[in-house]
Coordinates of C-alpha atoms in Angstrom, one line a residue:
Chain A
X26 CA -6.6 15.3 -2.6
X27 CA -4.0 14.1 -4.7
X28 CA -4.1 11.0 -7.3
X29 CA -0.6 9.2 -8.9
X30 CA 0.4 6.1 -10.8
X31 CA 3.0 5.0 -12.4
X32 CA 3.9 6.0 -15.2
X33 CA 4.5 9.7 -14.3
X34 CA 7.2 8.8 -11.9
X35 CA 11.3 8.6 -12.9
X36 CA 12.9 5.5 -11.6
X37 CA 16.1 5.7 -9.2
X38 CA 19.2 3.4 -9.4
X39 CA 19.6 2.2 -6.2
X40 CA 22.8 2.6 -5.4
X41 CA 22.8 1.1 -1.8
X42 CA 26.0 -1.8 -1.1
X43 CA 24.2 -5.5 -2.1
X44 CA 21.6 -3.4 -4.3
X45 CA 21.4 -5.0 -8.1
X46 CA 18.8 -4.3 -10.2
X47 CA 17.0 -1.8 -8.2
X48 CA 15.2 0.8 -8.9
X49 CA 13.2 2.7 -7.1
X50 CA 9.5 5.4 -7.5
X51 CA 8.7 8.1 -5.0
X52 CA 4.9 7.9 -5.4
X53 CA 3.9 9.5 -2.7
X54 CA 6.4 11.8 0.0
X55 CA 7.8 14.4 1.5
X56 CA 7.2 16.0 -1.4
X57 CA 3.5 15.8 -1.9
X58 CA 3.3 17.1 2.0
X59 CA 2.0 13.6 3.9
X60 CA 2.4 13.9 7.4
X61 CA 3.6 11.0 8.1
X62 CA 4.0 8.8 6.0
X63 CA 5.9 7.9 2.4
X64 CA 5.2 5.1 -0.4
X65 CA 7.5 3.8 -3.0
X66 CA 8.1 1.1 -5.2
X67 CA 10.7 -1.1 -6.0
X68 CA 11.4 -2.6 -9.7
X69 CA 14.0 -5.7 -9.2
X70 CA 14.4 -7.2 -12.7
X71 CA 15.2 -10.5 -13.8
X72 CA 18.2 -12.0 -11.6
X73 CA 18.7 -8.9 -9.2
X74 CA 18.1 -7.9 -5.2
X75 CA 18.1 -5.3 -2.6
X76 CA 20.6 -5.6 0.0
X77 CA 20.3 -8.4 2.7
X78 CA 19.6 -6.2 5.0
X79 CA 18.1 -4.6 8.5
X80 CA 17.2 -1.1 10.1
X81 CA 15.3 0.1 12.8
X82 CA 12.1 1.0 10.8
X83 CA 8.8 -1.7 10.1
X84 CA 8.1 -1.6 7.1
X85 CA 4.7 -3.2 4.8
X86 CA 4.4 -3.9 0.6
X87 CA 2.3 -5.1 -2.2
X88 CA 3.3 -6.9 -4.8
X89 CA 2.3 -5.0 -7.8
X90 CA 3.6 -7.8 -10.2
X91 CA 6.1 -10.8 -11.0
X92 CA 7.4 -13.9 -8.7
X93 CA 10.2 -13.1 -5.9
X94 CA 11.2 -13.9 -2.8
X95 CA 11.7 -12.6 0.1
X96 CA 14.7 -13.9 2.6
X97 CA 14.2 -13.7 6.5
X98 CA 16.3 -13.2 9.3
X99 CA 17.0 -17.7 8.9
X100 CA 17.9 -17.5 4.9
X101 CA 15.2 -18.3 4.3
X102 CA 13.4 -18.2 0.7
X103 CA 10.1 -17.4 1.5
X104 CA 8.0 -16.6 -2.0
X105 CA 5.4 -14.0 -3.1
X106 CA 3.8 -12.9 -6.3
X107 CA 0.5 -10.7 -6.6
X108 CA -2.0 -10.2 -3.8
X109 CA 0.6 -10.1 -1.0
X110 CA 0.7 -8.6 1.6
X111 CA 3.6 -8.0 4.2
X112 CA 5.3 -7.1 7.9
X113 CA 9.0 -6.5 7.8
X114 CA 9.4 -5.5 11.7
X115 CA 11.9 -3.0 12.9
X116 CA 15.5 -5.1 12.5
X117 CA 14.4 -7.7 10.8
X118 CA 17.5 -8.7 7.9
X119 CA 15.3 -9.2 5.0
X120 CA 16.1 -9.4 0.9
X121 CA 13.2 -8.7 -2.0
X122 CA 15.0 -11.3 -4.7
X123 CA 13.5 -11.3 -8.4
X124 CA 12.6 -15.3 -9.1
X125 CA 11.7 -15.0 -13.4
X126 CA 14.6 -14.9 -15.4
X127 CA 11.7 -12.6 -18.1
X128 CA 9.4 -10.6 -15.9
X129 CA 10.5 -7.4 -13.5
X130 CA 9.2 -7.6 -10.1
X131 CA 7.0 -5.2 -9.1
X132 CA 5.5 -4.6 -5.4
X133 CA 5.6 -1.3 -2.8
X134 CA 6.9 -0.4 0.3
X135 CA 5.4 1.8 3.0
X136 CA 7.2 4.0 5.6
X137 CA 7.4 6.6 7.7
X138 CA 7.9 9.5 5.9
X139 CA 11.5 10.0 7.8
X140 CA 12.8 7.3 6.0
X141 CA 11.6 7.3 2.5
Chain B
X23 CA 8.2 -11.0 8.9
X24 CA 4.5 -11.7 8.1
X25 CA 2.9 -12.3 4.9
X26 CA -0.8 -12.4 3.8
X27 CA -3.3 -12.4 1.8
X28 CA -6.7 -11.3 1.2
X29 CA -8.7 -14.8 0.8
X30 CA -7.3 -15.0 5.0
X31 CA -8.8 -12.2 6.1
X32 CA -12.0 -11.7 7.7
X33 CA -14.3 -9.3 5.5
X34 CA -16.0 -7.2 8.2
X35 CA -19.5 -4.9 7.5
X36 CA -18.5 -1.1 7.7
X37 CA -21.4 0.4 9.9
X38 CA -20.4 4.3 9.8
X39 CA -23.4 6.5 8.7
X40 CA -23.0 7.3 5.4
X41 CA -21.8 4.2 4.0
X42 CA -23.3 1.9 1.7
X43 CA -22.2 -1.6 1.0
X44 CA -18.9 -1.7 1.5
X45 CA -16.4 -3.9 4.3
X46 CA -13.2 -3.5 5.9
X47 CA -10.3 -6.6 6.2
X48 CA -7.8 -5.2 8.3
X49 CA -4.9 -7.0 6.8
X50 CA -1.8 -5.8 8.8
X51 CA -2.6 -3.9 11.7
X52 CA -2.6 -3.8 16.1
X53 CA -1.9 -7.5 16.6
X54 CA 0.6 -8.0 14.3
X55 CA 2.6 -5.9 16.5
X56 CA 2.6 -3.2 13.5
X57 CA 5.1 0.1 15.8
X58 CA 3.3 3.2 13.3
X59 CA 0.8 2.3 10.8
X60 CA -2.0 0.1 9.8
X61 CA -2.7 -1.7 6.0
X62 CA -6.3 -2.1 5.6
X63 CA -8.5 -3.7 2.1
X64 CA -12.2 -2.1 1.3
X65 CA -14.0 -4.3 -0.4
X66 CA -16.8 -1.4 -2.0
X67 CA -20.2 -4.1 -3.7
X68 CA -21.8 -2.5 -6.6
X69 CA -24.1 -0.4 -6.3
X70 CA -22.1 1.5 -3.0
X71 CA -20.1 4.2 -1.5
X72 CA -17.9 5.1 2.0
X73 CA -18.9 8.3 3.7
X74 CA -18.6 11.8 2.3
X75 CA -16.5 12.2 5.4
X76 CA -12.4 14.3 6.6
X77 CA -10.8 12.9 9.1
X78 CA -8.1 14.8 11.2
X79 CA -5.4 12.4 9.7
X80 CA -4.6 10.8 6.4
X81 CA -4.8 7.9 4.3
X82 CA -2.5 6.6 1.7
X83 CA -4.4 4.3 -1.7
X84 CA -3.5 1.5 -4.0
X85 CA -6.8 0.7 -6.4
X86 CA -6.6 -3.4 -6.5
X87 CA -9.5 -3.9 -8.6
X88 CA -12.8 -2.1 -10.0
X89 CA -13.7 1.3 -11.2
X90 CA -14.6 4.1 -9.1
X91 CA -14.5 7.7 -8.3
X92 CA -13.6 9.3 -5.5
X93 CA -15.1 12.8 -4.8
X94 CA -13.1 15.6 -3.7
X95 CA -13.5 19.0 -1.4
X96 CA -15.4 20.4 -4.0
X97 CA -17.8 17.2 -4.6
X98 CA -16.2 16.4 -8.5
X99 CA -16.3 12.7 -9.1
X100 CA -12.2 11.5 -10.7
X101 CA -12.2 7.8 -11.9
X102 CA -9.7 5.9 -10.5
X103 CA -9.0 2.1 -11.7
X104 CA -5.7 -0.6 -10.3
X105 CA -2.3 1.1 -10.6
X106 CA -4.0 4.6 -9.3
X107 CA -2.3 5.3 -5.4
X108 CA -3.8 8.2 -3.6
X109 CA -3.1 10.8 -1.3
X110 CA -5.9 12.1 1.5
X111 CA -4.6 15.0 3.4
X112 CA -6.4 15.6 6.6
X113 CA -9.6 16.8 7.1
X114 CA -10.2 16.7 2.9
X115 CA -13.4 16.1 3.0
X116 CA -13.2 12.8 0.6
X117 CA -15.3 9.7 -0.5
X118 CA -14.8 6.8 -2.5
X119 CA -17.5 5.4 -4.6
X120 CA -18.6 2.0 -6.5
X121 CA -18.9 2.5 -10.3
X122 CA -19.4 -0.6 -11.5
X123 CA -23.3 -2.4 -11.8
X124 CA -21.2 -5.6 -11.4
X125 CA -17.4 -6.1 -10.1
X126 CA -16.9 -5.1 -7.2
X127 CA -14.5 -1.4 -6.2
X128 CA -11.1 -3.1 -4.0
X129 CA -9.2 -0.9 -2.3
X130 CA -6.4 -0.3 -0.1
X131 CA -5.8 2.4 3.1
X132 CA -3.7 2.8 5.0
X133 CA -3.7 5.3 8.4
X134 CA -1.5 5.4 11.3
X135 CA -2.7 2.5 13.5
X136 CA -4.3 4.7 15.3
X137 CA -6.8 4.7 13.6
X138 CA -6.6 1.1 12.5

């Protein structure tokens, strides 16, 4: 059994094209010998966003804090906040963005460990 | 894309032997056409606990609210609260219990959808 919290996990800047003011924490993954799943936490600073992109695998999300939106395939902004659970299916285009001018937008992202 | 919150998801009593005062919400799973992973939320009322058991698959957990403990293989109580992330590896014996006399203990549990 492994128990962690975010304070102990380093933040890595996300360099992917289209990512602005985003960091990633690899909370649980391959290095913990998890057989299948990896859990990452992304933090988007005010004014930031992930790329508007798609990929051939699903992810499950949980909003930890802040106020944000997820753009869907049609470019529609879907507001999300703490307590929302999200499923992005394979090949669905999406983008997470921070809607607050002052507060970080923090969310969990679960993927197959192959894509951690 | 699917966005949900817990209010919209029915709670089902967990009848497994050894489970006391536990309900389950199937937040995201097979019925959402998720290819690989399922996300459940368990609520343990004061005085309750999950079975002290093991299984041949991993799960990842996140503590949403309340104060609880996880018993490990050795029967040691590991306290957990909001913000803790947990990995239970395959075949590790474990039990979640509520340590509060007044407040529910609520946590997320992610598994391969085969075991949802």
